[in-house]
Short mmCIF file of C-alpha atoms in Angstrom, two decimals:
data_model
loop_
_atom_site.label_atom_id
_atom_site.label_comp_id
_atom_site.label_asym_id
_atom_site.label_seq_id
_atom_site.Cartn_x
_atom_site.Cartn_y
_atom_site.Cartn_z
CA MET D 3 -112.33 -181.87 23.89
CA THR D 4 -112.51 -185.33 25.44
CA GLU D 5 -115.76 -187.31 25.11
CA LEU D 6 -116.66 -188.47 28.64
CA LEU D 7 -117.94 -192.01 28.21
CA TYR D 8 -118.51 -192.52 31.94
CA GLN D 9 -121.24 -189.89 32.00
CA LEU D 10 -123.77 -192.30 30.50
CA ASP D 11 -122.13 -195.66 31.31
CA ALA D 12 -120.29 -195.88 34.61
CA TYR D 13 -119.84 -199.64 34.12
CA LEU D 14 -117.72 -199.32 30.97
CA ARG D 15 -114.38 -200.82 32.03
CA GLU D 16 -112.51 -200.79 28.70
CA PHE D 17 -112.55 -198.57 25.63
CA GLU D 18 -110.52 -197.67 22.54
CA ALA D 19 -109.35 -194.14 21.85
CA VAL D 20 -106.79 -192.07 19.98
CA VAL D 21 -104.06 -189.99 21.63
CA THR D 22 -104.76 -186.36 20.71
CA ALA D 23 -102.09 -184.52 22.71
CA ILE D 24 -99.31 -184.94 25.27
CA ASP D 25 -98.55 -182.70 28.25
CA PRO D 26 -94.76 -183.09 28.76
CA GLU D 27 -94.83 -181.33 32.12
CA THR D 28 -97.04 -183.98 33.73
CA ASN D 29 -96.39 -186.85 31.28
CA GLY D 30 -100.13 -186.69 30.74
CA VAL D 31 -101.91 -188.20 27.74
CA MET D 32 -105.08 -186.64 26.29
CA LEU D 33 -107.50 -188.85 24.36
CA ASP D 34 -110.43 -188.20 22.06
CA LYS D 35 -112.63 -190.17 24.48
CA THR D 36 -112.27 -191.74 27.92
CA THR D 37 -114.07 -193.61 30.65
CA PHE D 38 -111.50 -192.48 33.27
CA TYR D 39 -113.19 -190.19 35.81
CA PRO D 40 -110.85 -187.23 36.50
CA GLY D 41 -112.01 -186.54 40.04
CA GLY D 42 -114.26 -183.77 41.27
CA GLY D 43 -117.31 -183.34 43.46
CA GLY D 44 -115.41 -185.07 46.23
CA GLN D 45 -115.00 -188.31 44.26
CA GLN D 46 -111.56 -189.87 43.81
CA PRO D 47 -110.06 -189.93 40.28
CA ASP D 48 -109.73 -193.19 38.38
CA ALA D 49 -106.54 -195.12 37.69
CA GLY D 50 -105.72 -198.00 35.36
CA MET D 51 -103.70 -198.44 32.20
CA LEU D 52 -103.43 -197.58 28.52
CA ILE D 53 -102.32 -200.34 26.16
CA ALA D 54 -100.71 -199.66 22.77
CA GLY D 55 -99.75 -202.87 20.99
CA ASP D 56 -97.61 -204.87 23.40
CA VAL D 57 -96.81 -201.88 25.62
CA GLN D 58 -98.72 -201.14 28.83
CA TYR D 59 -98.67 -197.63 30.31
CA ILE D 60 -99.76 -197.34 33.93
CA VAL D 61 -102.20 -194.47 34.54
CA SER D 62 -101.62 -193.29 38.11
CA GLN D 63 -104.67 -191.05 37.95
CA ALA D 64 -106.88 -189.06 35.62
CA LYS D 65 -107.04 -185.29 36.00
CA LYS D 66 -109.30 -182.59 34.57
CA ASN D 67 -107.58 -180.15 32.20
CA GLY D 68 -110.08 -177.65 30.82
CA ASP D 69 -112.41 -179.57 28.50
CA THR D 70 -110.01 -182.52 28.28
CA VAL D 71 -108.86 -185.27 30.64
CA LEU D 72 -105.18 -185.89 31.37
CA HIS D 73 -104.18 -189.51 31.94
CA LEU D 74 -101.02 -189.22 34.05
CA ILE D 75 -98.55 -191.92 33.00
CA GLU D 76 -96.03 -193.44 35.40
CA GLY D 77 -92.44 -193.42 34.16
CA GLU D 78 -90.91 -191.24 31.47
CA THR D 79 -92.50 -192.51 28.25
CA CYS D 80 -96.03 -192.35 26.92
CA PRO D 81 -97.80 -193.21 23.66
CA ALA D 82 -97.31 -190.74 20.80
CA VAL D 83 -99.97 -188.47 19.37
CA GLY D 84 -102.09 -190.40 16.88
CA THR D 85 -101.60 -193.75 18.60
CA MET D 86 -104.66 -195.97 19.03
CA VAL D 87 -104.80 -197.18 22.63
CA LYS D 88 -106.99 -199.43 24.72
CA GLY D 89 -107.95 -197.95 28.07
CA VAL D 90 -108.54 -200.29 31.01
CA LEU D 91 -109.89 -199.07 34.34
CA ASP D 92 -108.74 -200.25 37.74
CA TRP D 93 -112.26 -201.58 38.22
CA GLU D 94 -111.97 -202.43 41.91
CA ARG D 95 -111.05 -198.81 42.60
CA ARG D 96 -113.79 -197.41 40.34
CA TYR D 97 -116.53 -199.63 41.74
CA ALA D 98 -115.57 -198.71 45.31
CA ALA D 99 -115.83 -195.03 44.32
CA MET D 100 -119.24 -195.63 42.72
CA ARG D 101 -120.61 -197.37 45.81
CA THR D 102 -119.24 -194.62 48.04
CA HIS D 103 -120.68 -191.81 45.93
CA THR D 104 -124.13 -193.38 45.86
CA ALA D 105 -123.95 -193.93 49.63
CA MET D 106 -123.35 -190.20 50.08
CA HIS D 107 -126.44 -189.43 48.02
CA ILE D 108 -128.46 -191.87 50.14
CA LEU D 109 -127.32 -190.06 53.28
CA CYS D 110 -128.12 -186.67 51.78
CA GLY D 111 -131.56 -187.80 50.60
CA VAL D 112 -132.52 -189.39 53.91
CA ILE D 113 -131.51 -186.36 55.96
CA TRP D 114 -133.33 -183.95 53.65
CA ARG D 115 -136.48 -186.08 53.74
CA LYS D 116 -136.39 -186.56 57.51
CA PHE D 117 -135.19 -183.14 58.69
CA GLY D 118 -135.27 -180.74 55.72
CA VAL D 119 -131.58 -180.08 56.36
CA SER D 120 -129.17 -179.08 53.56
CA VAL D 121 -125.63 -180.24 52.88
CA THR D 122 -122.86 -177.69 53.48
CA GLY D 123 -119.85 -179.75 52.38
CA GLY D 124 -118.36 -183.18 52.01
CA ASN D 125 -115.56 -185.34 50.69
CA MET D 126 -114.97 -188.99 49.78
CA GLU D 127 -112.25 -191.56 49.90
CA LEU D 128 -112.68 -195.13 48.71
CA LEU D 129 -115.38 -196.80 50.84
CA LYS D 130 -115.61 -193.91 53.29
CA GLY D 131 -116.57 -190.27 53.36
CA ARG D 132 -117.78 -187.32 55.38
CA MET D 133 -120.67 -184.93 54.90
CA ASP D 134 -121.58 -181.68 56.68
CA PHE D 135 -125.18 -180.65 57.33
CA GLU D 136 -126.96 -177.56 58.68
CA PHE D 137 -127.92 -179.27 61.92
CA GLY D 138 -128.32 -177.23 65.08
CA GLU D 139 -128.42 -180.27 67.37
CA LEU D 140 -127.51 -183.88 66.66
CA THR D 141 -127.74 -186.62 69.28
CA ARG D 142 -126.46 -190.21 69.29
CA GLU D 143 -130.06 -191.41 69.22
CA THR D 144 -130.74 -189.36 66.10
CA ILE D 145 -127.59 -190.69 64.46
CA ALA D 146 -128.70 -194.26 65.18
CA GLU D 147 -132.05 -193.48 63.52
CA ILE D 148 -130.29 -192.02 60.48
CA GLU D 149 -128.08 -195.11 60.16
CA GLY D 150 -131.15 -197.33 60.24
CA ASP D 151 -132.88 -195.20 57.62
CA ILE D 152 -129.95 -195.13 55.18
CA ASN D 153 -129.57 -198.90 55.35
CA ALA D 154 -133.30 -199.27 54.76
CA GLU D 155 -132.74 -197.35 51.51
CA VAL D 156 -130.02 -199.82 50.54
CA THR D 157 -132.44 -202.69 51.18
CA ALA D 158 -135.17 -200.87 49.23
CA ALA D 159 -133.09 -201.43 46.08
CA ARG D 160 -133.95 -198.09 44.50
CA PRO D 161 -132.94 -197.69 40.83
CA VAL D 162 -130.34 -195.00 40.13
CA ARG D 163 -131.00 -193.05 36.93
CA VAL D 164 -128.71 -190.69 35.07
CA ALA D 165 -129.96 -188.03 32.64
CA ILE D 166 -128.51 -185.07 30.77
CA LEU D 167 -130.95 -182.15 30.58
CA PRO D 168 -130.95 -178.75 28.88
CA ARG D 169 -130.05 -176.06 31.40
CA ASP D 170 -133.44 -174.32 31.19
CA GLU D 171 -135.29 -177.58 31.83
CA ALA D 172 -133.09 -178.47 34.79
CA PHE D 173 -133.65 -175.05 36.34
CA GLN D 174 -137.39 -175.77 36.54
CA ILE D 175 -136.93 -178.80 38.84
CA PRO D 176 -137.40 -177.83 42.52
CA ASP D 177 -135.08 -180.55 43.87
CA LEU D 178 -132.26 -179.25 41.69
CA ILE D 179 -132.84 -175.67 42.82
CA ARG D 180 -132.48 -176.95 46.40
CA THR D 181 -129.02 -178.31 45.60
CA LYS D 182 -127.89 -174.86 44.41
CA ILE D 183 -127.93 -175.62 40.68
CA ASN D 184 -128.24 -171.85 40.21
CA LEU D 185 -124.53 -171.59 41.05
CA LEU D 186 -123.54 -173.40 37.84
CA PRO D 187 -121.48 -171.19 35.49
CA PRO D 188 -123.61 -169.67 32.71
CA GLN D 189 -121.57 -171.36 29.97
CA ILE D 190 -122.79 -174.79 31.12
CA GLN D 191 -125.84 -175.42 28.95
CA GLN D 192 -126.45 -179.07 29.81
CA VAL D 193 -126.92 -180.45 33.31
CA ARG D 194 -126.23 -184.06 34.22
CA THR D 195 -128.54 -185.35 36.94
CA VAL D 196 -128.39 -188.42 39.16
CA GLU D 197 -131.67 -189.64 40.65
CA LEU D 198 -132.11 -192.23 43.38
CA VAL D 199 -135.69 -192.89 42.36
CA GLY D 200 -138.10 -191.85 45.09
CA LEU D 201 -135.38 -190.49 47.37
CA ASP D 202 -132.93 -187.98 45.91
CA LEU D 203 -132.25 -185.95 42.76
CA GLN D 204 -129.10 -183.88 42.27
CA ALA D 205 -127.00 -182.29 39.58
CA ASP D 206 -123.90 -184.46 39.65
CA GLY D 207 -120.92 -185.27 37.45
CA GLY D 208 -119.66 -188.42 39.16
CA THR D 209 -120.14 -192.15 38.77
CA HIS D 210 -122.78 -194.22 40.57
CA VAL D 211 -124.06 -197.78 40.87
CA HIS D 212 -127.25 -198.82 39.06
CA ASN D 213 -129.16 -199.67 42.23
CA THR D 214 -128.87 -198.70 45.90
CA SER D 215 -128.66 -202.41 46.82
CA GLU D 216 -125.14 -202.46 45.36
CA VAL D 217 -123.90 -200.02 48.02
CA GLY D 218 -123.97 -202.59 50.82
CA HIS D 219 -124.12 -201.86 54.54
CA ILE D 220 -123.33 -198.26 55.56
CA ARG D 221 -121.95 -197.45 59.01
CA ILE D 222 -121.94 -193.99 60.58
CA THR D 223 -118.60 -194.16 62.36
CA ASP D 224 -118.33 -190.71 63.92
CA TYR D 225 -119.82 -187.25 64.10
CA GLN D 226 -118.44 -183.84 64.99
CA SER D 227 -119.79 -180.37 65.63
CA LYS D 228 -118.21 -177.93 63.19
CA GLY D 229 -120.14 -174.93 64.47
CA LYS D 230 -123.47 -173.85 65.94
CA ALA D 231 -125.42 -175.00 62.88
CA ASN D 232 -122.97 -177.33 61.15
CA LYS D 233 -122.53 -181.01 62.03
CA ARG D 234 -120.28 -183.55 60.30
CA LEU D 235 -121.11 -187.23 59.81
CA TYR D 236 -118.54 -189.86 58.82
CA ILE D 237 -119.55 -193.04 56.99
CA GLU D 238 -117.81 -196.26 55.98
CA LEU D 239 -118.82 -199.11 53.68
CA ASP D 240 -117.94 -202.79 53.81
CA ALA D 241 -115.20 -203.84 51.37
#
């Protein structure tokens, strides 16, 4: 099992760990702990490097592998089992992913508060993403209002809080029930939550900024109808 350091500290850029296993098929390194996010929930996986002594190993991406994280190494060599390594994130990439993920939660929170409309899907790239909602109708005027509202939430500088709750406790929170927490597999006994204080609360495994002000200006760049009651919004952030 890999200890996931990013779950409680998304700003941890460097860490020390021990190589616990190697996957020869992918040239993937497993560590006893990591701050590399392996992707999931629409968020892009982290990249960076592992350093062992004077040798630097480029991590092209992290990838989930059961209850461990694979750090996929470029080239044909990787550090041996038992080696102490220093992990270093590609911070520019990670921080862009954090800003994007929090922006998506702002959008979700604003639309739920304003229209009572649920999310039906979504995906993220660095500094841009898309999200689908159960809208019947969506006009350009409404989209302009939504864009104004989401940027007001950036300006509001809402704190972003992360917590890890027992499953039974999490299941008593109405906002989490709304986000279909009941679909979590029964073996998951702890639920990580991300709260944009006063706006949005969701079960979430990804990385986020500390405050909505860090997101910066959000633009709604396009929208599409994906069905009678399904509309897609596209957003982009400033670099």
